Short mmCIF file of C-alpha atoms in Angstrom, two decimals:
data_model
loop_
_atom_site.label_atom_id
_atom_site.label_comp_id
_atom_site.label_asym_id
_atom_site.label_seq_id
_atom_site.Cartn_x
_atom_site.Cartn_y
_atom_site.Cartn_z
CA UNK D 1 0.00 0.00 0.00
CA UNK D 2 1.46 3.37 -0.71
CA UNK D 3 3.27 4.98 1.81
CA UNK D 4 2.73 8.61 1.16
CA UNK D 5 -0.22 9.12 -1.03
CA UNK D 6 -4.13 8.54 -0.94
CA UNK D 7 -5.35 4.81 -2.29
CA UNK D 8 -5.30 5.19 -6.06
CA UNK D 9 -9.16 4.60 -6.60
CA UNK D 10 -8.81 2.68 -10.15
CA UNK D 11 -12.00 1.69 -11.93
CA UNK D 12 -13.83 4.17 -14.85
CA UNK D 13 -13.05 4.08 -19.03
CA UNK D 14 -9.94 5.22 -20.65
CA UNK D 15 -9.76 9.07 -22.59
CA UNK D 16 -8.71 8.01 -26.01
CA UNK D 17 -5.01 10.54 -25.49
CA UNK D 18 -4.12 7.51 -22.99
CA UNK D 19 -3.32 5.53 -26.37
CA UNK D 20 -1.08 7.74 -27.97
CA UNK D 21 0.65 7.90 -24.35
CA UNK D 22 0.54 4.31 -24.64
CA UNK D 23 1.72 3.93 -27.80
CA UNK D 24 4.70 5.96 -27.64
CA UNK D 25 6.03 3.30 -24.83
CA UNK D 26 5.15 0.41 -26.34
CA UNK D 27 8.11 -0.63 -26.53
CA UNK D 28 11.42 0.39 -24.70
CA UNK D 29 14.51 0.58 -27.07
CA UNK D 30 17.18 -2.27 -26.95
CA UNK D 31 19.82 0.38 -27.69
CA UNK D 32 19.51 2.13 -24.48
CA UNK D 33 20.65 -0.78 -22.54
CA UNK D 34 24.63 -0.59 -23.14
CA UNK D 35 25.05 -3.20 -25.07
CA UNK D 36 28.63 -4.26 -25.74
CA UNK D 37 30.51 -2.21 -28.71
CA UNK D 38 32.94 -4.54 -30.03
CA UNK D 39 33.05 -8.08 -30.84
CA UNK D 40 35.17 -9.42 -28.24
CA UNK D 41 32.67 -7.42 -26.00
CA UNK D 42 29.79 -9.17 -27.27
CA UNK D 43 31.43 -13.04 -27.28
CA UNK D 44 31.46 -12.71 -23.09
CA UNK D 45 28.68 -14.19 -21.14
CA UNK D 46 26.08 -11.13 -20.79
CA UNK D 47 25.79 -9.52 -17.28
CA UNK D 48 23.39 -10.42 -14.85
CA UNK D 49 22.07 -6.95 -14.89
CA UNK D 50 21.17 -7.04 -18.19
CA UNK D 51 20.32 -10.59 -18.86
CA UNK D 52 16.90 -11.15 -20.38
CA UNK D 53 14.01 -11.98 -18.20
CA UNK D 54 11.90 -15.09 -18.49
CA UNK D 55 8.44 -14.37 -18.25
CA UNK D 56 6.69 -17.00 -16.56
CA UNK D 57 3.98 -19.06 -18.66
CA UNK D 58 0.09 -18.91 -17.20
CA UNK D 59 -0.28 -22.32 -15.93
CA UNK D 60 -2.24 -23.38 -13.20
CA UNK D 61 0.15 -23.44 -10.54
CA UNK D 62 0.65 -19.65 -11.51
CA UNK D 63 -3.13 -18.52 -11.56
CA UNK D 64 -3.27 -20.11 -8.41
CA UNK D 65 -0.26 -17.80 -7.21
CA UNK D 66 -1.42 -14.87 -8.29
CA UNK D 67 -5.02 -15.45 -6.72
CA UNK D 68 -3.30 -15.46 -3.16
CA UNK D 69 -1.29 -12.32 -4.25
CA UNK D 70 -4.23 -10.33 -5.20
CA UNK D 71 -6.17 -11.88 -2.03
CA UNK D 72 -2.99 -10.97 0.57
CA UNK D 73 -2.44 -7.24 -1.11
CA UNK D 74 -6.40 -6.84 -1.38
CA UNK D 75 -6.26 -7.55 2.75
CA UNK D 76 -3.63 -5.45 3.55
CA UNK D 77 -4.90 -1.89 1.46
CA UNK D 78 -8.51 -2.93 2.79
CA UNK D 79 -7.03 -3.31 6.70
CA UNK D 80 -4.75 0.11 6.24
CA UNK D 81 -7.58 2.36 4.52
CA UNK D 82 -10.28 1.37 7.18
CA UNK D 83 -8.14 1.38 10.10
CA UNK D 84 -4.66 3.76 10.19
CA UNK D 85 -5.88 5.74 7.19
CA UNK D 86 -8.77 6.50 8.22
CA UNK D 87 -7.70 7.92 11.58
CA UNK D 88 -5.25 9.28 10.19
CA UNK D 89 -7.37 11.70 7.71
CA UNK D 90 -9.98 12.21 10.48
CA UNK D 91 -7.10 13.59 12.99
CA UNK D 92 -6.67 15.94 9.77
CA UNK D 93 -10.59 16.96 9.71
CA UNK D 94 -10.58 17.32 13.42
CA UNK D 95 -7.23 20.04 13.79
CA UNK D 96 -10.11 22.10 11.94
CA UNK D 97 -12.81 21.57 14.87
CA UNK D 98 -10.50 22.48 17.04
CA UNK D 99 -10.00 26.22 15.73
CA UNK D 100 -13.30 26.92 17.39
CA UNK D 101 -14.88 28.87 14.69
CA UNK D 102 -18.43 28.08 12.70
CA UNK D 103 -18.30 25.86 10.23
CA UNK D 104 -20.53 24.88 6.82
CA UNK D 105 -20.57 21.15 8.48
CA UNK D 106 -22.00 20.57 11.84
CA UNK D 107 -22.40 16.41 11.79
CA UNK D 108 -18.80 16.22 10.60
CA UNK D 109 -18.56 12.35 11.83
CA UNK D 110 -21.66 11.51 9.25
CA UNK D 111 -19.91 13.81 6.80
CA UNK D 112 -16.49 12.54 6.91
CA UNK D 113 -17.53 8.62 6.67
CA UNK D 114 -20.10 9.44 3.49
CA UNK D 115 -17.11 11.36 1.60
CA UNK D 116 -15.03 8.23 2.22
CA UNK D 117 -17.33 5.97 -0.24
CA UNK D 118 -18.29 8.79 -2.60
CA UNK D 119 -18.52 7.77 -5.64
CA UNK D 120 -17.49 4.09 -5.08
CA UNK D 121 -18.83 0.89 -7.03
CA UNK D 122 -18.88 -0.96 -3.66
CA UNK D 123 -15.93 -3.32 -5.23
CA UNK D 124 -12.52 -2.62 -3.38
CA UNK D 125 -9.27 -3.67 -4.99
CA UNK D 126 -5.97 -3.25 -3.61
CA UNK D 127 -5.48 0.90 -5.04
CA UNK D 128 -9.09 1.27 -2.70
CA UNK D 129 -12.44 1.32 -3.56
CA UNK D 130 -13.25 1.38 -7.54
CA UNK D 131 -14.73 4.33 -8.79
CA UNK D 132 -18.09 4.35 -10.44
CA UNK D 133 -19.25 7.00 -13.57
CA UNK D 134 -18.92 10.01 -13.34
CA UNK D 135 -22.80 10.12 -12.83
CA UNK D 136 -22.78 8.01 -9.74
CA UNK D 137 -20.20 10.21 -8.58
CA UNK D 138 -21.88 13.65 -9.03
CA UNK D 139 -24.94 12.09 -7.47
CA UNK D 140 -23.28 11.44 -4.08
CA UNK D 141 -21.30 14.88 -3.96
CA UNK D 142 -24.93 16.62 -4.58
CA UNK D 143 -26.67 13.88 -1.79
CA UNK D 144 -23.64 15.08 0.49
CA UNK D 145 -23.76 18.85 -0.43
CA UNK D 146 -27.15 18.74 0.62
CA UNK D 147 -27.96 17.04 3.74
CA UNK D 148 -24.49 17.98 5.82
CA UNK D 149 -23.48 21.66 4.36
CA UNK D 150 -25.17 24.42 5.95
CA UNK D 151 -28.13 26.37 3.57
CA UNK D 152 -25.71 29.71 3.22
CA UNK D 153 -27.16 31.78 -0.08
CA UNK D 154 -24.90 31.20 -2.98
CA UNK D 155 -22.80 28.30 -1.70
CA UNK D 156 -25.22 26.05 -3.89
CA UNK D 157 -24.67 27.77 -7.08
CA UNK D 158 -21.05 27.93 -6.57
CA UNK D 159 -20.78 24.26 -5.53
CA UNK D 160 -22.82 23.14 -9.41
CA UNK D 161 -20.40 25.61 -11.32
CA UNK D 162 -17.84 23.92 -9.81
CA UNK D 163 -19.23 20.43 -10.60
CA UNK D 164 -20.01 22.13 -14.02
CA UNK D 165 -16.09 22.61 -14.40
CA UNK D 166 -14.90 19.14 -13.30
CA UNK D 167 -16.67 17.59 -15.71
CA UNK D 168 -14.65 19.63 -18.97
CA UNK D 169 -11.38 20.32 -16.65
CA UNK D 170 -8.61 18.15 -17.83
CA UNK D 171 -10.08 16.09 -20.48
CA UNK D 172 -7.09 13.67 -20.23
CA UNK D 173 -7.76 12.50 -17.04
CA UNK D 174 -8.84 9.05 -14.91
CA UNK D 175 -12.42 8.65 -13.87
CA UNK D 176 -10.64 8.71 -10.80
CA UNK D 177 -9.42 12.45 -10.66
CA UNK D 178 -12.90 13.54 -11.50
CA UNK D 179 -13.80 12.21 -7.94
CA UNK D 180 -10.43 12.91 -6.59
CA UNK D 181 -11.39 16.66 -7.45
CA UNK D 182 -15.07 16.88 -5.54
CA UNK D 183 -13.70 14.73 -3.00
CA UNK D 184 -11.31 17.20 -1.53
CA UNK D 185 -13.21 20.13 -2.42
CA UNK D 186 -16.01 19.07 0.12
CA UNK D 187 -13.45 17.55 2.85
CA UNK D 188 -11.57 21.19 2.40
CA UNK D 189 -15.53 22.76 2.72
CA UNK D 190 -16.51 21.66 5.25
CA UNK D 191 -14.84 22.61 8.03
CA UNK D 192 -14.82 26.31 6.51
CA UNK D 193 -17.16 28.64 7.84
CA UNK D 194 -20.05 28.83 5.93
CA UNK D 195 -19.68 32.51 4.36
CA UNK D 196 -16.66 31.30 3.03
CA UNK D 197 -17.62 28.19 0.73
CA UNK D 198 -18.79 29.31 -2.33
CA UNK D 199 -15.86 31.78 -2.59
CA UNK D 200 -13.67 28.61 -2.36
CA UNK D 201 -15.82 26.76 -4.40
CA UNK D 202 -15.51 29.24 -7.16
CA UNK D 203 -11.71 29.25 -6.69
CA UNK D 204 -11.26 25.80 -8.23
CA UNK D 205 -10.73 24.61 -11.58
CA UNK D 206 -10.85 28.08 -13.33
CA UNK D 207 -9.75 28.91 -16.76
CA UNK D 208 -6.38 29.92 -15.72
CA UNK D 209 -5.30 26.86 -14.28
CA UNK D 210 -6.95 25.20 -17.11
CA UNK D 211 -4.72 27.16 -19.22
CA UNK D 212 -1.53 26.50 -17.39
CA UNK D 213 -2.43 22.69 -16.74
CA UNK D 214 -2.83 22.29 -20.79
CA UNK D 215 0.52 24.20 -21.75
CA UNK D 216 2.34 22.03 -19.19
CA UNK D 217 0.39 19.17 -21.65
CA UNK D 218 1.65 20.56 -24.73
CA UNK D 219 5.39 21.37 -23.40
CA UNK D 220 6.77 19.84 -20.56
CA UNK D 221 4.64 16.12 -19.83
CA UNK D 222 6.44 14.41 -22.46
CA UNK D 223 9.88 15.78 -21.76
CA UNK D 224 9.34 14.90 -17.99
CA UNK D 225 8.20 11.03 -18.83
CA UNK D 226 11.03 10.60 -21.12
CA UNK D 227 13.34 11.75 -18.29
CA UNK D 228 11.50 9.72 -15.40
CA UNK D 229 11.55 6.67 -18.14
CA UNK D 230 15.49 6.92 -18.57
CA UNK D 231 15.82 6.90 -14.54
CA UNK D 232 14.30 4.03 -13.69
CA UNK D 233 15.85 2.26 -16.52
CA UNK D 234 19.38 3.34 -15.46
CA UNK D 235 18.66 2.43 -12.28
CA UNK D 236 17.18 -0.75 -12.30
CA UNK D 237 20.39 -2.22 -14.51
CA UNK D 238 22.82 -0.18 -11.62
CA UNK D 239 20.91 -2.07 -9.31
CA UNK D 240 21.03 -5.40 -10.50
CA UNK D 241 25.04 -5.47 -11.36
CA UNK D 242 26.10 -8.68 -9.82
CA UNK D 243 22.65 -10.06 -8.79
CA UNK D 244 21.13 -13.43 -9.78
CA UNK D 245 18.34 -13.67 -12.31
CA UNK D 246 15.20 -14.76 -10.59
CA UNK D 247 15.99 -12.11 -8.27
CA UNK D 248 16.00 -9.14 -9.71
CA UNK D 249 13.29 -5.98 -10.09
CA UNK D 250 12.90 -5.86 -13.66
CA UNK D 251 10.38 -3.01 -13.90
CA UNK D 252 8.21 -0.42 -12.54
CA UNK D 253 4.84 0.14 -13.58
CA UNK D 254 4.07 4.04 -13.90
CA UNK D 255 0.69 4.61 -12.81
CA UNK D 256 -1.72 7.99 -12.40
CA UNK D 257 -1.99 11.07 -14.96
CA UNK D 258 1.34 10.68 -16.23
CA UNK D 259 0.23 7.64 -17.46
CA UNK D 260 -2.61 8.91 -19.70
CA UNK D 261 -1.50 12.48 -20.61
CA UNK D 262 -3.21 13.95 -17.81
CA UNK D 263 -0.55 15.40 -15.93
CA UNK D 264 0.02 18.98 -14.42
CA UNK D 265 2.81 20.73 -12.30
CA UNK D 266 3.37 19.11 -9.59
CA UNK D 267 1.79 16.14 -10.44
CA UNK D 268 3.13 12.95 -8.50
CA UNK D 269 4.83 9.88 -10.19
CA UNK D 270 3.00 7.04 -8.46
CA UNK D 271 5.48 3.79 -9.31
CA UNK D 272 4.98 -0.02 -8.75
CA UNK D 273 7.38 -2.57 -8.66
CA UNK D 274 7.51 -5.33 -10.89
CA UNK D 275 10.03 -8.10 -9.37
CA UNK D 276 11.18 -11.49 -11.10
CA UNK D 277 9.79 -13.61 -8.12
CA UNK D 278 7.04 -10.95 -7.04
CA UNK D 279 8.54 -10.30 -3.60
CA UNK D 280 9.15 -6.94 -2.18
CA UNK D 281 12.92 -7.94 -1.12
CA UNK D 282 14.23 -5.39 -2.69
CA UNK D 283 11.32 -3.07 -2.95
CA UNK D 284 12.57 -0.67 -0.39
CA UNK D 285 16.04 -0.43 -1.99
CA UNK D 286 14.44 0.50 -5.32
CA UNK D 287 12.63 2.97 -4.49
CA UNK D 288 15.18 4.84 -2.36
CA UNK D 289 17.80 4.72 -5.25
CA UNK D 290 15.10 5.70 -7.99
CA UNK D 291 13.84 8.72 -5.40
CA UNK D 292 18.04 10.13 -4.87
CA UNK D 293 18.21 9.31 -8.56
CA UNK D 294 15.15 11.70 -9.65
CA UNK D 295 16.18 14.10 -6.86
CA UNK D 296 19.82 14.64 -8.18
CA UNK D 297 18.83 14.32 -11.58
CA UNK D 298 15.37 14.30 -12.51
CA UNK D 299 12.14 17.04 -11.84
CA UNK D 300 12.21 17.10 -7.87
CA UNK D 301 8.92 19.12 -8.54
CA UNK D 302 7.42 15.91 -9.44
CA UNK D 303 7.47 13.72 -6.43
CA UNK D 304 8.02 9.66 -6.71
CA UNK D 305 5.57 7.85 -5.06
CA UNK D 306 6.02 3.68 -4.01
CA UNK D 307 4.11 0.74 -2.90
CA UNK D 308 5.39 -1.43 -0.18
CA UNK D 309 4.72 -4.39 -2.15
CA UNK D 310 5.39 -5.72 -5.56
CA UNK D 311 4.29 -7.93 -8.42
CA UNK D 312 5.53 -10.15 -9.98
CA UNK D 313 5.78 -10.77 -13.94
CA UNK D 314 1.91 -11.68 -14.74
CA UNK D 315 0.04 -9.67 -16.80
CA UNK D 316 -3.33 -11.29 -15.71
CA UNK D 317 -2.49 -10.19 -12.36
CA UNK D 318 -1.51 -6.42 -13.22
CA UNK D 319 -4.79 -6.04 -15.37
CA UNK D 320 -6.58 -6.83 -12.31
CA UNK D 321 -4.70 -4.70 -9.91
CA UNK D 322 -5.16 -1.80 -12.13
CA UNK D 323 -8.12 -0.81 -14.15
CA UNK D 324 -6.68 2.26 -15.71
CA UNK D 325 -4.13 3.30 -18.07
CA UNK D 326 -0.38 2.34 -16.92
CA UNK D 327 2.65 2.40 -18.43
CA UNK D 328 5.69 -0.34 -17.97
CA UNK D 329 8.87 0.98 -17.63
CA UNK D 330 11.88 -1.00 -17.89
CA UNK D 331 15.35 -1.24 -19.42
CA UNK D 332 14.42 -5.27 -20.70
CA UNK D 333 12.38 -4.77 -24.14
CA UNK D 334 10.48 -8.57 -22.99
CA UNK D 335 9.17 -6.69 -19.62
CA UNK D 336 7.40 -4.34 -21.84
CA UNK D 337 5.82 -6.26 -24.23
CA UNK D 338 4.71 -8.13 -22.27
CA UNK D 339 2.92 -6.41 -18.91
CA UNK D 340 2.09 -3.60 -21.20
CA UNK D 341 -1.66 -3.17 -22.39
CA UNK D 342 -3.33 -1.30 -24.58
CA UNK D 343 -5.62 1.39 -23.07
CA UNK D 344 -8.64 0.11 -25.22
CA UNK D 345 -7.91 -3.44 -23.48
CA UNK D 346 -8.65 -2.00 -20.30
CA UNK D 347 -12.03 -0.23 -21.03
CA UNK D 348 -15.13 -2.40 -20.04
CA UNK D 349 -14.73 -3.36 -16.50
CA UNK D 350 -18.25 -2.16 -14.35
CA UNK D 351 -18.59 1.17 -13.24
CA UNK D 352 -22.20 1.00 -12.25
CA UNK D 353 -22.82 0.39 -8.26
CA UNK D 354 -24.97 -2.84 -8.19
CA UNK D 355 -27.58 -3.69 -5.83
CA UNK D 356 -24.75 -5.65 -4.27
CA UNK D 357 -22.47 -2.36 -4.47
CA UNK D 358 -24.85 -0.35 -2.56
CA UNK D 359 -25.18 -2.84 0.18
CA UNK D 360 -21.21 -3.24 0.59
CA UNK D 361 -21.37 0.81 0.79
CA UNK D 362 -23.81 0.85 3.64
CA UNK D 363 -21.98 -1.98 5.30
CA UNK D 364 -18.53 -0.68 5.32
CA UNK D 365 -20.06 2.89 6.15
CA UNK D 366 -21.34 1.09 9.49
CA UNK D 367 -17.91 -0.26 9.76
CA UNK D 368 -16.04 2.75 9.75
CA UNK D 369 -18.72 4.53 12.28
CA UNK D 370 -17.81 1.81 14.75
CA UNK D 371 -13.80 2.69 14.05
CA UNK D 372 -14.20 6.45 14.64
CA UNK D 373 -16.12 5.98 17.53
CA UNK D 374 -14.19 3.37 19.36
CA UNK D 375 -11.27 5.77 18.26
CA UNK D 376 -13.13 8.91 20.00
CA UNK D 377 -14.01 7.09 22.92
CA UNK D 378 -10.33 6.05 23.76
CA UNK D 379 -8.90 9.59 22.62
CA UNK D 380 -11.37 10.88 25.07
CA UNK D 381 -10.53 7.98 27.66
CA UNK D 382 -6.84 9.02 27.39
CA UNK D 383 -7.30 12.45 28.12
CA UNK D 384 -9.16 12.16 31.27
CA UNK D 385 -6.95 9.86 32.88
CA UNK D 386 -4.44 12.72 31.82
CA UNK D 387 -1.90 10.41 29.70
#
């Protein structure tokens, strides 16, 4: 689960710019590997580093191995997001209560647990719950607007212009950032005071940053992904210099708007790791060399973001792990063809909340009631006995 960042909700169609993205990393160029120059060079055994990697065949034994993967990963984002998480972003919401000041949300506990499931297909996956259309989505930010945010005059207006703008703002982007947008706008709201939320409502997504988000398109996403796609290859082969195949990371998987052309300033780049024998052994180290590498070297204004676990080399598994666009990066030409997929092969998966959805939403919403409230009760415990 990531460290540092939100869940990556996955779930929601493809933008048809993913597939030029795609397209233009299809596959990753044999001649950047340092291949040897002369022909005494090339007679020697090849290093370890940059021996090719056997990708494992889909047999039974395999499906079976990657069912326990995506079952143990699946356990561990669910158990993090509903329980350290989840206090962990309410301890956010409640440094706002304790300014003392009116605020556009009075039944913040309600509030806080019905933003958590916005928009969500009731399905969770290892990124977090999957996010429904963008329909489904609108319709819970409006059910939430309306029964917790105070009835202040013009707050209403300001809060459908802004759902008005998210739904033409970035036309690159994930299903997933068109949530990602309303979802922080409210949890920002509502602990505002009430005067001030349409002002702030009307602050977001507005031409200018349109504007600047779509030149940073047009001039800098590319040159940035070519960069970050150089570094991770250069550092993957420095990494495995003098380590055995079968254990080596032999990819990353580059996941999030830089993925589908929907990046902006600032924009994180959210990396998995794709290992030889699927085990995070080396995880860690990966990360922390790819992180100093980017740092010395690379667009520091464009954070690296990891996972503490990683996959191994099954494209069945990665298709299910993530719904949305990704891109493979990795300095052995076999890694990418064969984890990579097509945007269009990724559209199709359900975005509509079933009956079965909707009862898994009220469920878990009960669930996470009972966490806050055991939490409150021993915060408030602690503090009388003075510790």
């Amino acid at each position: 689960v990531a460290k540092d960042v939100e869940p990556l909700w996955t779930g929601g169609a493809s933008r048809r710019a993913t597939g030029e993205v795609w397209a233009g990393r299809a596959a990753a160029p044999r001649a950047l590997l340092g291949r040897p120059s002369s022909p005494a060079a090339a007679a020697k055994p090849a290093l370890e580093a940059d021996a090719p990697v056997v990708i494992p065949a889909q047999t039974l034994s395999r499906r079976a191995k990657d069912a326990y993967h995506y079952f143990r990963i699946t356990g561990s984002s669910l158990y993090w997001y509903t329980f350290p998480r989840l206090i962990e972003r309410w301890d956010e919401v409640r440094e706002g209560l304790a300014r003392g000041q009116e605020r556009a949300v009075d039944r913040i506990m309600g509030f806080f647990i019905a933003h958590r499931v916005m928009g969500s297909t009731g399905s969770y996956a290892p990124m977090g719950f999957r996010v429904a259309a963008n329909r489904t989505v609108l319709i819970d930010a409006w059910r939430i607007y309306i029964r917790y945010f105070a009835d202040k005059p013009g707050s209403a207006e300001a809060f459908a212009r802004l759902t008005a703008r998210a739904t033409q703002y970035n036309p690159n982007r994930r299903s997933t950032q068109f949530r990602k947008v309303l979802f922080h706008a409210l949890r920002e709201a509502a602990v505002m005071p009430p005067e001030k939320v349409g002002p702030y409502f009307d602050s977001l997504l507005t031409d200018d940053k349109s504007a600047v988000l779509a030149d940073y398109q047009a001039r800098r996403q590319k040159e940035v992904l070519d960069l970050f796609d150089a570094t991770v290859r250069r550092v993957i082969l420095e990494m495995n210099a003098g380590r055995p195949r079968g254990n080596r990371v032999v990819g990353a998987v580059l996941l999030g708007s830089f993925a589908n052309g929907a990046a902006g300033p600032g924009s994180d780049l959210d990396v998995q790791t794709l290992t030889e024998d699927g085990r995070p052994t080396h995880n860690a180290e990966f990360l922390k060399r790819l992180k100093a590498a980017w740092k010395a070297e690379g667009d520091p204004s464009h954070p690296v973001s990891g996972f503490e676990y990683a996959l191994p080399l099954s494209k069945p598994l990665l298709q299910k792990v993530h719904r949305e666009a990704y891109l493979v990066l990795s300095p052995y030409s076999e890694v990418v063809t064969a984890m990579s997929t097509a945007p269009e092969d990724l559209k199709g998966h359900a975005t509509e909340r079933t009956k079965g959805g909707l009862t898994f939403v009220a469920v878990y919403s009960a669930v996470l009631f009972g966490v806050l409230a055991a939490y409150e009760a021993w915060r408030l415990a602690k503090k009388a006995v003075g510790r």
